[in-house]
Amino acid sequence: MYNDKLRDFIKSAFEKKLIEAVMAPAPTKDSYTYALITRKEDVDKLTPIAPVMQWNGADMLRRITRLKKSGRKLLAILRPCETRTFKELVKFNQINPDNITILSYDCPGTVHAREFKNEKISEEELIEKMKKNEISEKVRDSCNVCEYPTPIKGVGDIGFGIIGVEEPVFFSLSDNGKEFLKNMGIEEGERDDTKWIEIHRNNREKWLKEERIKGGTKGIEDFLSSCLNCHNCKDACPICFCKECFFEDHSVFDYESDKYFRWADEKSGIRLPTDKTLFHLGRLIHMGTSCIGCGLCQQACPMDIPLYRLFGIVGNDLQKLFDYKPGVNDDIPPVMDFREEELQDFEGLPEEGD
Amino acid sequence: MNEEKEKEFEPVIVGFFCNWCTSAAADMAGTARLHYPPSIRPIRVMCSSTVDPVYLIRALQEGADATILGGCHPGDCHYINGNYKARRRVAIVKTVLKSLGFDDERILLEWISGSEGPKFARVMNEYTELIKKKGPSDFKYIDSLGGD
C-alpha cells in the first residue's frame, strides 16, 4: 500500500515533468538493489520502501555525481540514515547536490541482508509493527538503536509520514521540497513521530551503556579475533570514501623481513597478516567523528562481528567531544574545522596526582 | 640482558617534532648542554598537523611506550593554523583510546617554541619519569601474541 502510494507519487512527478530520473530500491531474487530509472514505464519495477538495505543509497549517489552534478532532475528515495549520510557527504564535497531531490520516510528498520536471503519478510510486516510503535525483533542492531528513525527538518526535501496516521502524508523538509509538493498539487500533512523516536532513543541509551568494548588490548583483540582482514566494513562504509587508504595499499606500512622478525622477538610472536586490529583503530580515528550509524559495517562483516558496537559507541564518544551530530544540521565536520580556544584538556603533561 | 631490563625500565618515546619550533628547541637544549633522557627518539616533521594520528598509534604498536607530538604555541604556527588541526587530531585519537580502555596519557601533545630549550628538556624529563612510573605499554601487543 505504502509502496503503491510512493509509486503513484513518482509517476505523477514524471507526468508533471518535475523529475527526469529516480533512484530507489528494486527487488532482486534474494535481496534488493538500488536502481536508477529514467522512464515512467519502469516505475513499477521499484520498491521505494524495501525491507533490506544492501548498500547505502547516499554512497550510490556519490558514485554517480562525484565527477559532475546530476545532469537530469533526479528524485532519490532514501531512508533517514541515508539522507543524513547524503548531507554529510555533501559537506565533504563528495556529492554534488544540484538537481537532486531527496524523499525520505518514517523508517521501520531493515533486516540483515543475509537473514533476509534465508527468510523473506515483507516491508508491510515491518511497517504494520511500526504503526503499533513496536520495533520488529528481526531488524538489524543498528536499526534497533537508531537515533533518528524519521525524517528531520532541513535534511532532505520531502518527508513521507506513516506513523500515527491512517493515510500516509507528505510534508516538506526544505524550501525545495515545499516547492516540489506545491507543483505536485499535494497538500502537506502532519503526523506525530515522537513515540517512535523515543523507543529508539531508550534502546540507544541502554545500548551505549551496556555494549561498550572495554579492556584495552585484550578487549579489542578478543572482540576482533575472528576478523578476516577483508576490509569489507571499510568498503561498505559510506564515510570511508577515500580513493587511497592507509591500509589498502601497504606501501605506507611496508617493511623488510628483518623488522618482522625483530617484532616477533619483542612481542612474543606477531599475528599475520599484520595490522588487522590497527586497521580498525585507524578507521575509527579517521571516520568516527562522522559515523552516521547506518550499521552497514556490521552487515558487511562475513564473520558476523558486531562491528557497530565498536564504530557506533566510540563514534558517539567522539561526536560528544565535538558536540557534533553528523548529517542532522549544517555544522562543519570536526575533521575539517578548528577553534582557536578549545580542547585545552588534551594539551600538555597530565597534572600531578591525576 | 633480560635481567638488566627488568632492573630498570628504560622507556622508548617517539617524538614527532615540528621543524619550526620543537625541533629547534631540541637543538637549543643540546647546544646549551641541558640534560634530557636518551629515551626520546625524535623525528622531525614539517608541521605538527602533518602527523596523521594513525602514525601515533602505529608508533605505539611497533613498540614505543609513549609518543610526543611537539608543535608551535597556539597562534604561532608557521603555516597559520596547523597546530589547531593537530590538536583536534590528538583529541580524537586520545578519545578513541580512552573509550576502548587504553591509557590515553601515552600520547602527549606539547607546545614548545624554538626559544624554549629549557622547557623542552623539562618536558622530556618529566614525561620520561611519568612513563617510567607507568611501566611498559601494552599497546605494543596489538596484533601480536604477547601481553596478558
XYZ file of N, CA and C in Angstrom, chain A residues 21-216:
588
model
N 14.438 11.444 -13.604
C 15.037 10.161 -13.223
C 14.732 9.891 -11.750
N 14.768 8.626 -11.382
C 14.520 8.234 -9.997
C 15.559 7.219 -9.570
N 16.062 7.380 -8.340
C 16.887 6.325 -7.763
C 16.171 5.785 -6.535
N 15.883 4.496 -6.535
C 15.177 3.867 -5.414
C 15.486 2.382 -5.425
N 15.193 1.678 -4.322
C 15.456 0.239 -4.311
C 14.531 -0.516 -5.249
N 15.033 -1.634 -5.784
C 14.231 -2.529 -6.612
C 14.540 -3.953 -6.169
N 13.524 -4.831 -6.185
C 13.767 -6.187 -5.710
C 14.618 -6.994 -6.683
N 15.449 -7.861 -6.142
C 16.169 -8.869 -6.928
C 15.732 -10.225 -6.371
N 16.303 -11.300 -6.859
C 15.814 -12.613 -6.441
C 15.867 -12.790 -4.919
N 17.029 -12.507 -4.342
C 17.185 -12.759 -2.914
C 17.383 -11.511 -2.084
N 17.322 -10.349 -2.715
C 17.601 -9.140 -1.944
C 17.000 -7.926 -2.659
N 17.551 -6.779 -2.363
C 17.131 -5.543 -3.024
C 18.364 -4.807 -3.496
N 18.252 -4.182 -4.641
C 19.363 -3.388 -5.150
C 18.890 -1.948 -5.286
N 19.803 -1.015 -5.462
C 19.391 0.320 -5.860
C 19.251 0.354 -7.373
N 18.277 1.079 -7.861
C 18.090 1.160 -9.305
C 17.920 2.607 -9.706
N 18.470 2.933 -10.864
C 18.303 4.264 -11.446
C 17.419 4.096 -12.671
N 16.266 4.734 -12.685
C 15.390 4.616 -13.848
C 15.113 5.991 -14.412
N 14.814 6.038 -15.702
C 14.614 7.328 -16.352
C 13.289 7.396 -17.103
N 12.490 6.318 -17.029
C 11.209 6.323 -17.744
C 10.075 5.981 -16.796
N 8.932 6.586 -17.068
C 7.765 6.359 -16.223
C 7.348 4.885 -16.234
N 7.555 4.232 -17.392
C 7.108 2.833 -17.518
C 7.870 1.905 -16.575
N 9.059 2.334 -16.156
C 9.882 1.459 -15.312
C 9.576 1.612 -13.822
N 8.688 2.531 -13.491
C 8.461 2.827 -12.070
C 7.948 1.602 -11.315
N 7.160 0.761 -12.009
C 6.606 -0.406 -11.316
C 7.667 -1.418 -10.908
N 8.873 -1.270 -11.432
C 9.964 -2.168 -11.026
C 10.536 -1.776 -9.667
N 10.152 -0.623 -9.158
C 10.766 -0.124 -7.916
C 9.976 -0.538 -6.676
N 10.688 -0.665 -5.567
C 10.078 -0.845 -4.247
C 10.636 0.263 -3.373
N 10.027 1.434 -3.410
C 10.651 2.583 -2.719
C 10.996 2.298 -1.248
N 10.103 1.573 -0.544
C 10.437 1.194 0.834
C 10.771 -0.294 0.825
N 12.036 -0.619 1.034
C 12.468 -2.013 0.972
C 12.795 -2.513 2.373
N 12.620 -3.813 2.623
C 12.935 -4.342 3.955
C 14.428 -4.587 4.174
N 15.214 -4.408 3.114
C 16.651 -4.668 3.197
C 17.394 -3.444 2.702
N 18.510 -3.166 3.342
C 19.368 -2.080 2.868
C 20.713 -2.711 2.555
N 20.891 -3.037 1.288
C 22.116 -3.750 0.934
C 23.294 -2.800 0.841
N 23.038 -1.581 0.339
C 24.058 -0.548 0.281
C 23.477 0.728 0.845
N 24.340 1.686 1.055
C 23.869 2.994 1.476
C 23.564 3.825 0.227
N 22.324 4.270 0.115
C 21.894 4.980 -1.082
C 22.693 6.241 -1.345
N 23.114 6.923 -0.280
C 23.906 8.133 -0.464
C 25.240 7.798 -1.113
N 25.763 6.618 -0.788
C 27.012 6.169 -1.398
C 26.804 5.963 -2.901
N 25.608 5.475 -3.265
C 25.305 5.289 -4.691
C 25.238 6.648 -5.394
N 24.620 7.627 -4.720
C 24.547 8.973 -5.310
C 25.944 9.568 -5.455
N 26.806 9.262 -4.486
C 28.189 9.746 -4.585
C 28.852 9.181 -5.840
N 28.604 7.892 -6.080
C 29.239 7.278 -7.241
C 28.801 7.916 -8.550
N 27.499 8.312 -8.635
C 27.067 8.854 -9.928
C 27.262 10.365 -10.048
N 27.524 11.054 -8.940
C 27.684 12.512 -9.072
C 29.068 13.004 -8.682
N 30.015 12.097 -8.428
C 31.276 12.632 -7.900
C 32.097 13.371 -8.955
N 31.888 13.046 -10.241
C 32.652 13.750 -11.271
C 31.940 15.027 -11.720
N 30.607 14.942 -11.788
C 29.845 16.073 -12.317
C 28.457 16.008 -11.708
N 27.820 17.176 -11.551
C 26.498 17.180 -10.935
C 25.495 16.380 -11.783
N 24.434 15.969 -11.129
C 23.416 15.195 -11.813
C 22.899 15.957 -13.035
N 22.983 15.334 -14.199
C 22.611 16.015 -15.444
C 21.109 16.095 -15.656
N 20.351 15.267 -14.902
C 18.899 15.313 -15.029
C 18.292 15.529 -13.653
N 17.056 15.957 -13.641
C 16.380 16.173 -12.357
C 16.092 14.818 -11.731
N 16.756 14.569 -10.633
C 16.730 13.228 -10.048
C 15.987 13.239 -8.714
N 15.083 12.284 -8.571
C 14.437 12.082 -7.265
C 15.057 10.836 -6.656
N 15.616 10.982 -5.455
C 16.205 9.822 -4.788
C 15.369 9.508 -3.562
N 15.036 8.228 -3.396
C 14.269 7.823 -2.219
C 15.218 7.157 -1.238
N 15.420 7.821 -0.120
C 16.425 7.363 0.841
C 15.801 7.203 2.226
N 16.363 6.265 2.999
C 15.976 6.141 4.407
C 16.505 7.359 5.181
N 16.001 7.573 6.397
C 16.521 8.711 7.172
C 18.045 8.648 7.365
N 18.595 7.444 7.613
C 20.047 7.370 7.827
C 20.801 7.693 6.543
N 20.242 7.250 5.419
C 20.902 7.543 4.140
C 20.817 9.030 3.821
N 19.705 9.642 4.226
C 19.548 11.074 3.984
C 20.582 11.857 4.785
N 20.816 11.392 6.020
C 21.854 12.052 6.829
C 23.235 11.823 6.204
N 23.453 10.622 5.681
C 24.718 10.349 5.001
C 24.890 11.292 3.814
N 23.790 11.486 3.079
C 23.813 12.396 1.928
C 24.300 13.769 2.359
N 23.706 14.269 3.427
C 24.071 15.602 3.928
C 25.553 15.642 4.324
N 25.991 14.588 5.004
C 27.380 14.540 5.456
C 28.342 14.496 4.265
N 27.983 13.708 3.250
C 28.869 13.594 2.083
C 28.879 14.881 1.256
N 27.778 15.629 1.301
C 27.781 16.929 0.627
C 28.787 17.852 1.315
N 28.820 17.780 2.653
C 29.784 18.608 3.395
C 31.223 18.250 3.026
N 31.457 16.969 2.760
C 32.806 16.526 2.402
C 33.090 16.696 0.903
N 32.196 17.400 0.199
C 32.341 17.597 -1.248
C 32.410 16.296 -2.033
N 31.713 15.288 -1.562
C 31.711 14.012 -2.263
C 30.466 13.844 -3.127
N 29.427 14.615 -2.839
C 28.212 14.566 -3.637
C 27.913 15.986 -4.086
N 27.556 16.147 -5.326
C 27.057 17.443 -5.781
C 25.533 17.403 -5.691
N 24.939 18.162 -4.768
C 23.505 18.014 -4.512
C 22.617 18.688 -5.558
N 23.203 19.420 -6.509
C 22.385 20.127 -7.502
C 21.518 19.139 -8.259
N 20.288 19.543 -8.516
C 19.373 18.741 -9.330
C 18.869 17.481 -8.632
N 19.221 17.284 -7.364
C 18.757 16.078 -6.667
C 17.705 16.467 -5.633
N 16.576 15.782 -5.662
C 15.544 15.954 -4.648
C 15.488 14.653 -3.845
N 15.493 14.787 -2.514
C 15.502 13.601 -1.664
C 14.136 13.431 -1.016
N 13.596 12.225 -1.133
C 12.381 11.901 -0.394
C 12.756 10.868 0.670
N 12.380 11.153 1.911
C 12.674 10.225 2.993
C 11.378 9.884 3.724
N 11.400 8.823 4.523
C 10.145 8.362 5.120
C 10.365 7.847 6.541
N 9.264 7.653 7.266
C 9.343 7.060 8.601
C 9.839 5.630 8.436
N 11.003 5.337 9.018
C 11.666 4.074 8.690
C 11.323 2.996 9.711
N 10.822 1.845 9.237
C 10.520 0.751 10.161
C 11.757 -0.083 10.510
N 12.904 0.257 9.950
C 14.104 -0.551 10.143
C 14.293 -1.506 8.987
N 15.477 -2.104 8.933
C 15.743 -3.068 7.871
C 16.286 -4.358 8.459
N 16.110 -5.430 7.678
C 16.568 -6.746 8.097
C 17.972 -6.966 7.548
N 18.781 -7.711 8.273
C 20.124 -8.071 7.814
C 20.005 -8.777 6.461
N 20.828 -8.344 5.490
C 20.682 -8.866 4.122
C 20.826 -10.389 4.071
N 21.699 -10.949 4.903
C 21.904 -12.400 4.859
C 20.714 -13.127 5.477
N 20.169 -12.564 6.550
C 18.986 -13.185 7.161
C 17.801 -13.114 6.211
N 17.708 -12.010 5.484
C 16.609 -11.860 4.522
C 16.704 -12.919 3.428
N 17.928 -13.211 3.025
C 18.128 -14.208 1.974
C 17.575 -15.566 2.423
N 17.766 -15.872 3.710
C 17.286 -17.158 4.225
C 15.803 -17.131 4.546
N 15.340 -15.995 5.030
C 13.944 -15.933 5.428
C 13.352 -14.603 4.973
N 12.547 -14.664 3.925
C 11.999 -13.431 3.344
C 10.978 -12.801 4.304
N 10.967 -11.491 4.250
C 9.999 -10.753 5.073
C 9.538 -9.559 4.244
N 8.265 -9.215 4.341
C 7.803 -8.104 3.501
C 7.912 -6.797 4.271
N 8.037 -5.707 3.515
C 8.138 -4.400 4.159
C 6.830 -4.068 4.885
N 5.700 -4.610 4.362
C 4.412 -4.345 5.002
C 4.409 -4.842 6.450
N 5.032 -5.996 6.654
C 5.070 -6.567 8.003
C 5.808 -5.634 8.973
N 6.958 -5.117 8.505
C 7.729 -4.188 9.343
C 6.927 -2.909 9.593
N 6.247 -2.436 8.551
C 5.509 -1.176 8.682
C 4.310 -1.347 9.629
N 3.636 -2.504 9.528
C 2.498 -2.746 10.429
C 2.941 -2.690 11.883
N 4.126 -3.288 12.151
C 4.672 -3.234 13.523
C 4.969 -1.796 13.926
N 5.566 -1.069 12.999
C 5.924 0.320 13.310
C 4.678 1.130 13.652
N 3.571 0.844 12.937
C 2.352 1.624 13.201
C 1.829 1.366 14.604
N 2.202 0.180 15.154
C 1.837 -0.096 16.549
C 2.953 0.341 17.505
N 3.929 1.066 16.973
C 5.094 1.503 17.756
C 5.865 0.336 18.359
N 6.001 -0.723 17.571
C 6.821 -1.858 18.005
C 7.955 -2.023 17.004
N 9.185 -2.204 17.545
C 10.306 -2.470 16.649
C 10.353 -3.980 16.442
N 10.345 -4.405 15.198
C 10.411 -5.838 14.910
C 11.709 -6.421 15.461
N 11.643 -7.643 16.009
C 12.881 -8.236 16.557
C 13.800 -8.709 15.444
N 13.310 -8.613 14.200
C 14.126 -9.077 13.076
C 15.058 -7.996 12.532
N 14.872 -6.734 12.929
C 15.688 -5.675 12.325
C 17.118 -5.729 12.848
N 18.005 -5.112 12.097
C 19.427 -5.106 12.438
C 19.653 -4.338 13.749
N 20.783 -4.647 14.409
C 21.116 -3.992 15.683
C 21.116 -2.471 15.545
N 21.720 -1.984 14.457
C 21.842 -0.534 14.312
C 20.475 0.123 14.114
N 19.515 -0.602 13.512
C 18.163 -0.040 13.353
C 17.457 0.008 14.708
N 17.722 -0.993 15.513
C 17.122 -1.088 16.827
C 17.516 0.090 17.722
N 18.721 0.611 17.534
C 19.216 1.697 18.389
C 19.395 2.988 17.589
N 18.636 3.110 16.502
C 18.749 4.284 15.623
C 18.384 5.560 16.380
N 19.199 6.602 16.178
C 18.928 7.846 16.889
C 17.872 8.692 16.169
N 17.834 8.601 14.860
C 16.892 9.414 14.069
C 16.134 8.529 13.084
N 15.116 7.784 13.536
C 14.425 6.868 12.624
C 13.400 7.536 11.707
N 13.251 8.848 11.810
C 12.267 9.547 10.963
C 12.945 10.743 10.290
N 12.343 11.257 9.204
C 12.948 12.412 8.516
C 13.102 13.617 9.448
N 14.177 14.359 9.245
C 14.462 15.535 10.072
C 14.270 16.787 9.220
N 13.677 17.817 9.814
C 13.524 19.112 9.109
C 14.890 19.628 8.689
N 14.993 20.024 7.428
C 16.252 20.587 6.965
C 17.207 19.564 6.385
N 16.885 18.284 6.548
C 17.723 17.223 5.972
C 16.877 16.501 4.935
N 17.267 16.579 3.674
C 16.419 16.054 2.603
C 15.372 17.083 2.227
N 14.460 16.712 1.331
C 13.496 17.685 0.820
C 12.045 17.354 1.170
N 11.682 16.076 0.976
C 10.287 15.704 1.184
C 10.213 14.572 2.205
N 9.259 14.670 3.112
C 9.040 13.597 4.080
C 7.771 12.839 3.735
N 7.767 11.542 4.048
C 6.604 10.693 3.804
C 6.240 10.084 5.156
N 5.159 10.585 5.751
C 4.813 10.178 7.112
C 3.879 8.986 7.128
N 4.207 8.004 7.954
C 3.421 6.774 8.026
C 2.839 6.569 9.422
N 3.627 6.962 10.441
C 3.248 6.658 11.819
C 2.079 7.534 12.272
N 1.162 6.925 12.984
C 0.108 7.690 13.649
C -0.930 8.289 12.716
N -0.939 7.864 11.439
C -1.978 8.347 10.523
C -2.539 7.175 9.723
N -3.833 7.234 9.443
C -4.465 6.176 8.649
C -3.912 6.195 7.229
N -4.010 7.374 6.620
C -3.492 7.563 5.275
C -2.151 8.268 5.366
N -1.134 7.755 4.663
C 0.174 8.419 4.736
C 0.122 9.865 4.259
N 1.011 10.684 4.820
C 1.020 12.113 4.462
C 2.384 12.506 3.902
N 2.364 13.513 3.057
C 3.615 14.104 2.571
C 3.826 15.422 3.299
N 5.074 15.722 3.613
C 5.369 17.043 4.191
C 6.735 17.487 3.702
N 6.978 18.798 3.747
C 8.233 19.301 3.197
C 9.284 19.401 4.289
N 10.540 19.158 3.906
C 11.664 19.291 4.836
C 12.540 20.478 4.462
N 12.380 20.963 3.236
C 13.189 22.106 2.782
C 12.340 22.962 1.856
N 12.880 24.125 1.475
C 12.148 25.007 0.563
C 11.930 24.330 -0.783
N 12.964 23.625 -1.213
C 12.873 22.875 -2.467
C 11.730 21.865 -2.403
N 11.631 21.182 -1.269
C 10.572 20.198 -1.091
C 9.194 20.846 -1.073
N 9.117 22.015 -0.446
C 7.845 22.741 -0.380
C 7.357 23.070 -1.791
N 8.292 23.592 -2.582
C 8.018 23.946 -3.974
C 7.564 22.711 -4.756
N 8.287 21.629 -4.540
C 8.017 20.367 -5.242
C 6.595 19.893 -4.949
N 6.233 19.871 -3.657
C 4.904 19.392 -3.273
C 3.818 20.317 -3.819
N 4.134 21.621 -3.847
C 3.161 22.573 -4.374
C 2.910 22.304 -5.855
N 4.008 22.081 -6.588
C 3.878 21.792 -8.014
C 3.159 20.461 -8.257
N 3.316 19.553 -7.295
C 2.632 18.257 -7.420
C 1.149 18.395 -7.090
N 0.791 19.509 -6.482
C -0.585 19.696 -6.049
C -0.939 18.850 -4.841
N 0.051 18.627 -3.979
C -0.192 17.799 -2.783
C -0.259 18.700 -1.557
N -1.303 18.499 -0.787
C -1.471 19.229 0.464
C -0.511 18.642 1.505
N 0.212 19.505 2.229
C 1.121 18.978 3.245
C 0.348 18.493 4.459
N 0.737 17.332 4.995
C 0.048 16.776 6.145
C 0.940 16.758 7.377
N 0.363 16.332 8.490
C 1.136 16.250 9.731
C 0.955 14.893 10.358
N 1.935 14.502 11.149
C 1.808 13.253 11.901
C 2.750 13.344 13.111
N 2.528 12.494 14.080
C 3.297 12.568 15.325
C 4.242 11.375 15.414
N 5.551 11.650 15.414
C 6.521 10.551 15.432
C 7.292 10.471 16.755
N 6.866 11.240 17.762
C 7.675 11.323 18.994
C 7.825 9.965 19.677
N 6.756 9.180 19.703
C 6.815 7.891 20.400
C 7.835 6.961 19.724
N 7.782 6.940 18.415
C 8.682 6.078 17.638
C 10.149 6.460 17.875
N 10.413 7.780 17.941
C 11.778 8.235 18.223
C 12.157 7.851 19.648
N 11.206 8.011 20.552
C 11.501 7.773 21.970
C 11.912 6.324 22.239
N 11.181 5.360 21.654
C 11.579 3.968 21.938
C 12.973 3.666 21.382
N 13.291 4.251 20.256
C 14.641 4.028 19.717
C 15.699 4.659 20.615
N 15.413 5.877 21.087
C 16.420 6.558 21.928
C 16.616 5.813 23.237
N 15.530 5.264 23.782
C 15.676 4.478 25.012
C 16.554 3.262 24.776
N 16.308 2.573 23.667
C 17.158 1.440 23.308
C 18.607 1.871 23.190
N 18.777 3.044 22.592
C 20.130 3.532 22.341
C 20.872 3.832 23.652
N 20.175 4.488 24.577
C 20.773 4.795 25.882
C 21.302 3.523 26.538
N 20.442 2.515 26.532
C 20.775 1.246 27.171
C 21.970 0.610 26.457
N 21.909 0.652 25.146
C 22.960 0.045 24.328
C 24.305 0.734 24.565
N 24.292 2.078 24.635
C 25.538 2.818 24.856
C 26.167 2.437 26.189
N 25.304 2.171 27.172
C 25.819 1.831 28.497
C 26.363 0.410 28.541
N 25.659 -0.517 27.901
C 25.950 -1.937 28.133
C 26.892 -2.585 27.130
N 26.925 -2.057 25.915
C 27.619 -2.803 24.866
C 29.031 -2.286 24.576
N 29.514 -1.380 25.383
C 30.835 -0.801 25.144
C 31.926 -1.865 25.198
N 32.921 -1.738 24.320
C 34.061 -2.650 24.340
C 35.108 -2.052 25.260
N 35.474 -2.811 26.266
C 36.415 -2.289 27.270
C 37.651 -3.171 27.310
N 38.613 -2.760 28.137
C 39.720 -3.660 28.454
C 40.960 -3.511 27.600
N 41.097 -2.385 26.868
C 42.339 -2.126 26.143
C 42.691 -3.219 25.150
